[in-house]
Amino acid sequence: MGRPKSRQAPRTTMSIRVSERERREIEEKAAATGMTPSAYIRTMALDGGNVDMTSHEDRQKLMYELSTIGNNINQIARMANTNVFISKSDVQEVNEQLKQIQRLLLQYIRNR
Protein backbone atom coordinates (compact mmCIF):
# COMPACT_ATOMS: atom_id res chain seq x y z
CA MET A 1 0.00 0.00 0.00
CA GLY A 2 1.40 3.40 -0.95
CA ARG A 3 1.62 6.59 1.01
CA PRO A 4 -1.81 8.12 1.74
CA LYS A 5 -2.65 11.12 -0.39
CA SER A 6 -2.44 14.49 1.27
CA ARG A 7 -5.77 16.14 2.01
CA GLN A 8 -4.23 19.54 1.35
CA ALA A 9 -4.43 20.80 -2.22
CA PRO A 10 -1.06 21.16 -3.97
CA ARG A 11 0.52 24.59 -3.48
CA THR A 12 1.15 26.89 -6.37
CA THR A 13 3.27 30.03 -6.53
CA MET A 14 1.94 33.53 -7.01
CA SER A 15 4.36 36.41 -7.36
CA ILE A 16 3.71 40.05 -6.59
CA ARG A 17 5.95 43.04 -7.03
CA VAL A 18 6.55 45.40 -4.14
CA SER A 19 9.02 48.15 -3.44
CA GLU A 20 11.88 47.55 -1.01
CA ARG A 21 10.07 49.70 1.57
CA GLU A 22 6.84 47.69 1.13
CA ARG A 23 8.74 44.41 1.43
CA ARG A 24 10.35 45.54 4.70
CA GLU A 25 6.98 46.73 6.03
CA ILE A 26 5.30 43.42 5.16
CA GLU A 27 8.14 41.46 6.78
CA GLU A 28 8.00 43.61 9.94
CA LYS A 29 4.22 43.28 10.26
CA ALA A 30 4.39 39.53 9.64
CA ALA A 31 7.12 39.12 12.27
CA ALA A 32 5.12 41.17 14.77
CA THR A 33 2.23 38.71 14.42
CA GLY A 34 4.43 35.62 14.48
CA MET A 35 3.58 34.77 10.87
CA THR A 36 5.67 34.25 7.78
CA PRO A 37 5.36 36.99 5.16
CA SER A 38 3.58 34.50 2.89
CA ALA A 39 1.02 33.54 5.56
CA TYR A 40 0.54 37.21 6.47
CA ILE A 41 -0.16 38.22 2.85
CA ARG A 42 -2.52 35.24 2.40
CA THR A 43 -4.44 36.16 5.54
CA MET A 44 -4.67 39.81 4.56
CA ALA A 45 -5.89 38.95 1.06
CA LEU A 46 -8.30 36.14 1.90
CA ASP A 47 -9.67 37.29 5.25
CA GLY A 48 -10.07 40.94 4.35
CA GLY A 49 -7.22 42.13 6.53
CA ASN A 50 -8.39 40.43 9.73
CA VAL A 51 -4.93 39.68 11.12
CA ASP A 52 -4.45 39.53 14.88
CA MET A 53 -2.07 42.45 15.37
CA THR A 54 -1.27 41.74 19.01
CA SER A 55 2.36 40.83 19.29
CA HIS A 56 3.41 37.22 19.17
CA GLU A 57 5.14 37.66 22.53
CA ASP A 58 1.92 38.96 24.11
CA ARG A 59 0.01 35.91 22.87
CA GLN A 60 2.75 33.60 24.16
CA LYS A 61 2.66 35.34 27.55
CA LEU A 62 -1.13 35.03 27.71
CA MET A 63 -0.98 31.33 26.84
CA TYR A 64 1.74 30.78 29.49
CA GLU A 65 -0.33 32.55 32.14
CA LEU A 66 -3.45 30.57 31.23
CA SER A 67 -1.48 27.34 31.36
CA THR A 68 -0.05 28.19 34.78
CA ILE A 69 -3.45 29.11 36.18
CA GLY A 70 -5.00 25.97 34.70
CA ASN A 71 -2.28 23.87 36.31
CA ASN A 72 -3.03 25.44 39.71
CA ILE A 73 -6.74 24.76 39.30
CA ASN A 74 -6.03 21.14 38.34
CA GLN A 75 -3.88 20.67 41.46
CA ILE A 76 -6.67 22.00 43.67
CA ALA A 77 -9.24 19.79 41.91
CA ARG A 78 -6.99 16.77 42.44
CA MET A 79 -6.74 17.63 46.14
CA ALA A 80 -10.52 18.04 46.38
CA ASN A 81 -11.08 14.64 44.78
CA THR A 82 -8.81 12.96 47.33
CA ASN A 83 -10.76 14.49 50.24
CA VAL A 84 -7.80 16.63 51.27
CA PHE A 85 -8.78 19.72 53.21
CA ILE A 86 -8.74 22.84 51.06
CA SER A 87 -8.25 26.04 52.96
CA LYS A 88 -10.35 29.11 52.43
CA SER A 89 -7.23 30.96 51.23
CA ASP A 90 -6.71 28.32 48.50
CA VAL A 91 -10.28 28.81 47.32
CA GLN A 92 -9.81 32.58 47.36
CA GLU A 93 -6.59 32.20 45.35
CA VAL A 94 -8.41 30.15 42.71
CA ASN A 95 -11.13 32.77 42.60
CA GLU A 96 -8.52 35.51 42.07
CA GLN A 97 -6.87 33.47 39.32
CA LEU A 98 -10.21 33.02 37.57
CA LYS A 99 -10.75 36.77 37.75
CA GLN A 100 -7.25 37.25 36.31
CA ILE A 101 -8.12 34.92 33.42
CA GLN A 102 -11.24 36.96 32.75
CA ARG A 103 -9.28 40.25 32.82
CA LEU A 104 -6.57 38.89 30.49
CA LEU A 105 -9.09 37.52 28.02
CA LEU A 106 -11.11 40.75 27.99
CA GLN A 107 -7.92 42.76 27.47
CA TYR A 108 -6.86 40.44 24.65
CA ILE A 109 -10.28 40.69 22.96
CA ARG A 110 -10.34 44.50 23.23
CA ASN A 111 -6.88 44.76 21.63
CA ARG A 112 -7.80 42.62 18.60
Coordinates of C-alpha atoms in Angstrom, one line a residue:
M1 CA 0.0 0.0 0.0
G2 CA 1.4 3.4 -1.0
R3 CA 1.6 6.6 1.0
P4 CA -1.8 8.1 1.7
K5 CA -2.6 11.1 -0.4
S6 CA -2.4 14.5 1.3
R7 CA -5.8 16.1 2.0
Q8 CA -4.2 19.5 1.3
A9 CA -4.4 20.8 -2.2
P10 CA -1.1 21.2 -4.0
R11 CA 0.5 24.6 -3.5
T12 CA 1.1 26.9 -6.4
T13 CA 3.3 30.0 -6.5
M14 CA 1.9 33.5 -7.0
S15 CA 4.4 36.4 -7.4
I16 CA 3.7 40.0 -6.6
R17 CA 6.0 43.0 -7.0
V18 CA 6.5 45.4 -4.1
S19 CA 9.0 48.1 -3.4
E20 CA 11.9 47.5 -1.0
R21 CA 10.1 49.7 1.6
E22 CA 6.8 47.7 1.1
R23 CA 8.7 44.4 1.4
R24 CA 10.3 45.5 4.7
E25 CA 7.0 46.7 6.0
I26 CA 5.3 43.4 5.2
E27 CA 8.1 41.5 6.8
E28 CA 8.0 43.6 9.9
K29 CA 4.2 43.3 10.3
A30 CA 4.4 39.5 9.6
A31 CA 7.1 39.1 12.3
A32 CA 5.1 41.2 14.8
T33 CA 2.2 38.7 14.4
G34 CA 4.4 35.6 14.5
M35 CA 3.6 34.8 10.9
T36 CA 5.7 34.2 7.8
P37 CA 5.4 37.0 5.2
S38 CA 3.6 34.5 2.9
A39 CA 1.0 33.5 5.6
Y40 CA 0.5 37.2 6.5
I41 CA -0.2 38.2 2.9
R42 CA -2.5 35.2 2.4
T43 CA -4.4 36.2 5.5
M44 CA -4.7 39.8 4.6
A45 CA -5.9 39.0 1.1
L46 CA -8.3 36.1 1.9
D47 CA -9.7 37.3 5.3
G48 CA -10.1 40.9 4.3
G49 CA -7.2 42.1 6.5
N50 CA -8.4 40.4 9.7
V51 CA -4.9 39.7 11.1
D52 CA -4.4 39.5 14.9
M53 CA -2.1 42.4 15.4
T54 CA -1.3 41.7 19.0
S55 CA 2.4 40.8 19.3
H56 CA 3.4 37.2 19.2
E57 CA 5.1 37.7 22.5
D58 CA 1.9 39.0 24.1
R59 CA 0.0 35.9 22.9
Q60 CA 2.8 33.6 24.2
K61 CA 2.7 35.3 27.6
L62 CA -1.1 35.0 27.7
M63 CA -1.0 31.3 26.8
Y64 CA 1.7 30.8 29.5
E65 CA -0.3 32.6 32.1
L66 CA -3.4 30.6 31.2
S67 CA -1.5 27.3 31.4
T68 CA 0.0 28.2 34.8
I69 CA -3.4 29.1 36.2
G70 CA -5.0 26.0 34.7
N71 CA -2.3 23.9 36.3
N72 CA -3.0 25.4 39.7
I73 CA -6.7 24.8 39.3
N74 CA -6.0 21.1 38.3
Q75 CA -3.9 20.7 41.5
I76 CA -6.7 22.0 43.7
A77 CA -9.2 19.8 41.9
R78 CA -7.0 16.8 42.4
M79 CA -6.7 17.6 46.1
A80 CA -10.5 18.0 46.4
N81 CA -11.1 14.6 44.8
T82 CA -8.8 13.0 47.3
N83 CA -10.8 14.5 50.2
V84 CA -7.8 16.6 51.3
F85 CA -8.8 19.7 53.2
I86 CA -8.7 22.8 51.1
S87 CA -8.2 26.0 53.0
K88 CA -10.3 29.1 52.4
S89 CA -7.2 31.0 51.2
D90 CA -6.7 28.3 48.5
V91 CA -10.3 28.8 47.3
Q92 CA -9.8 32.6 47.4
E93 CA -6.6 32.2 45.3
V94 CA -8.4 30.2 42.7
N95 CA -11.1 32.8 42.6
E96 CA -8.5 35.5 42.1
Q97 CA -6.9 33.5 39.3
L98 CA -10.2 33.0 37.6
K99 CA -10.8 36.8 37.8
Q100 CA -7.2 37.2 36.3
I101 CA -8.1 34.9 33.4
Q102 CA -11.2 37.0 32.7
R103 CA -9.3 40.2 32.8
L104 CA -6.6 38.9 30.5
L105 CA -9.1 37.5 28.0
L106 CA -11.1 40.7 28.0
Q107 CA -7.9 42.8 27.5
Y108 CA -6.9 40.4 24.7
I109 CA -10.3 40.7 23.0
R110 CA -10.3 44.5 23.2
N111 CA -6.9 44.8 21.6
R112 CA -7.8 42.6 18.6

